[in-house]
C-alpha angles and dihedrals in degrees: 000000000000120000109272088230088067091063113098121212088252090053092049092052093047092052091046093055089056090059084074095054144304113299144155124250093262090059091046091055092045092052094046092049091047088057091045092243088140084084088068107038136022111261101189113147093242093051093050096048092045091050093047090052092050092048089051091051089050091054096245098117135014140206114255103173150340124230139176129204116201112305094341119119118263114277123209116217120213135200130205118250124212090253090056092049091051091045092057092049093049093047092051091047090054098045105035097072097047129093102191104073102054099183094047089050091052091052091046090050092050089053098038090105086076088074129068115272095243093050091052090052090052092049092049090050089057090050091049090061090056092046092051091051091050092047090052091047092054093046090050090050093051092048092050090049090052091052090049089050092236108180109257093231088073092053104052094103091049090049091050093050091048091053092048091051091051090051092046091052093049092048093049092049089053092050092049091051091052091049092048096049090041094234088129112070108231133198132002091289091066098048108112113260095240090056091048090054092046092050095037091236106177108163134075113230104177130062 
């Protein structure tokens, strides 16, 4: 199986869509845009088809059929292989606890439902420790600047980052609480049946 570090965020999201059922690239793009994931990764046609081809070469997905509707061009349908499923899980495990690569964290968070609820809680707890350390570092820096009588105009970015960290910590604590008390449905198994039918979800993604 390829190194998880070789997976791009686009590759991760393509593989993750296939956990919900076999589909062709057009369907992948439609689903990702419907969920507003185009805010996180580029969804240009060329990028998607190039990534799908690379993932197929790497043995993470495979072609399962070609169909044509009316005068539309042929569309190749792909399925997720076990190696692809494991690659998504490992990538999310690596990126979800970290606080340095903001965009990769956002992608990992959007795909965190591919992991078991309790594992996500544990990964977020690891991330919380890093957030707390960063919050303390910023508070210490602001305090030291106050003692040194640093003009506040030079500290506005530091103040902003400190406020963002506080907000991030509060948001994550809320998410963790909802995961822990199970008020937040998690994984394909907990999607309401009428939504599964509407979205044609056909695969189980959580143990």
